[in-house]
Amino acid sequence: MEIGDYHKDSQKAFVALPKPWIIERALGWLNLYQRLSKGYERSTKAADTIIQITMIHNMFQKIST
């Protein structure tokens, strides 16, 4: 998930990508799951796996409705 990118001409210029609401919507979906609302995981790999499983579950719910 990328929010922005550095401008090619100057490494200091930050350019935000269009449609920030897509990122906000995805983060809102993740906040619906209690396990992801706090930092329960000890490692970042475990947290990344839980996020992936949550997004897969969310996609299946969106497809089935």
GROMACS .gro file of C-alpha atoms in nm:
model
   65
    1MET     CA    1   0.000   0.000   0.000
    2GLU     CA    2   0.159   0.323  -0.111
    3ILE     CA    3   0.037   0.663   0.002
    4GLY     CA    4   0.280   0.878  -0.190
    5ASP     CA    5   0.601   0.883  -0.388
    6TYR     CA    6   0.905   1.103  -0.416
    7HIS     CA    7   0.924   1.317  -0.725
    8LYS     CA    8   1.179   1.188  -0.977
    9ASP     CA    9   1.350   1.528  -1.025
   10SER     CA   10   1.404   1.604  -0.659
   11GLN     CA   11   1.436   1.347  -0.381
   12LYS     CA   12   1.297   1.595  -0.128
   13ALA     CA   13   0.969   1.668  -0.307
   14PHE     CA   14   0.687   1.442  -0.190
   15VAL     CA   15   0.393   1.389  -0.424
   16ALA     CA   16   0.077   1.231  -0.281
   17LEU     CA   17  -0.091   0.968  -0.494
   18PRO     CA   18  -0.448   1.037  -0.608
   19LYS     CA   19  -0.756   0.893  -0.433
   20PRO     CA   20  -0.645   0.884  -0.068
   21TRP     CA   21  -0.993   0.763   0.029
   22ILE     CA   22  -0.902   0.414  -0.099
   23ILE     CA   23  -0.631   0.384   0.165
   24GLU     CA   24  -0.855   0.529   0.435
   25ARG     CA   25  -1.130   0.283   0.344
   26ALA     CA   26  -0.891  -0.014   0.366
   27LEU     CA   27  -0.762   0.101   0.704
   28GLY     CA   28  -1.122   0.143   0.820
   29TRP     CA   29  -1.196  -0.217   0.723
   30LEU     CA   30  -0.895  -0.335   0.923
   31ASN     CA   31  -1.014  -0.145   1.231
   32LEU     CA   32  -1.333  -0.354   1.237
   33TYR     CA   33  -1.132  -0.656   1.352
   34GLN     CA   34  -1.060  -0.656   1.725
   35ARG     CA   35  -0.726  -0.834   1.696
   36LEU     CA   36  -0.592  -0.559   1.470
   37SER     CA   37  -0.718  -0.273   1.686
   38LYS     CA   38  -0.428  -0.315   1.931
   39GLY     CA   39  -0.069  -0.431   1.896
   40TYR     CA   40  -0.117  -0.790   2.015
   41GLU     CA   41   0.138  -0.950   1.784
   42ARG     CA   42   0.498  -0.984   1.897
   43SER     CA   43   0.657  -0.985   1.552
   44THR     CA   44   0.589  -0.780   1.243
   45LYS     CA   45   0.571  -1.096   1.031
   46ALA     CA   46   0.284  -1.227   1.243
   47ALA     CA   47   0.106  -0.891   1.224
   48ASP     CA   48   0.152  -0.883   0.845
   49THR     CA   49   0.007  -1.235   0.816
   50ILE     CA   50  -0.297  -1.140   1.025
   51ILE     CA   51  -0.354  -0.833   0.805
   52GLN     CA   52  -0.337  -1.047   0.491
   53ILE     CA   53  -0.580  -1.303   0.633
   54THR     CA   54  -0.816  -1.023   0.737
   55MET     CA   55  -0.812  -0.863   0.392
   56ILE     CA   56  -0.872  -1.203   0.225
   57HIS     CA   57  -1.167  -1.259   0.458
   58ASN     CA   58  -1.296  -0.913   0.377
   59MET     CA   59  -1.267  -0.975   0.001
   60PHE     CA   60  -1.459  -1.302   0.031
   61GLN     CA   61  -1.735  -1.121   0.219
   62LYS     CA   62  -1.753  -0.851  -0.050
   63ILE     CA   63  -1.769  -1.112  -0.329
   64SER     CA   64  -2.038  -1.321  -0.159
   65THR     CA   65  -2.277  -1.029  -0.112
   0.00000   0.00000   0.00000
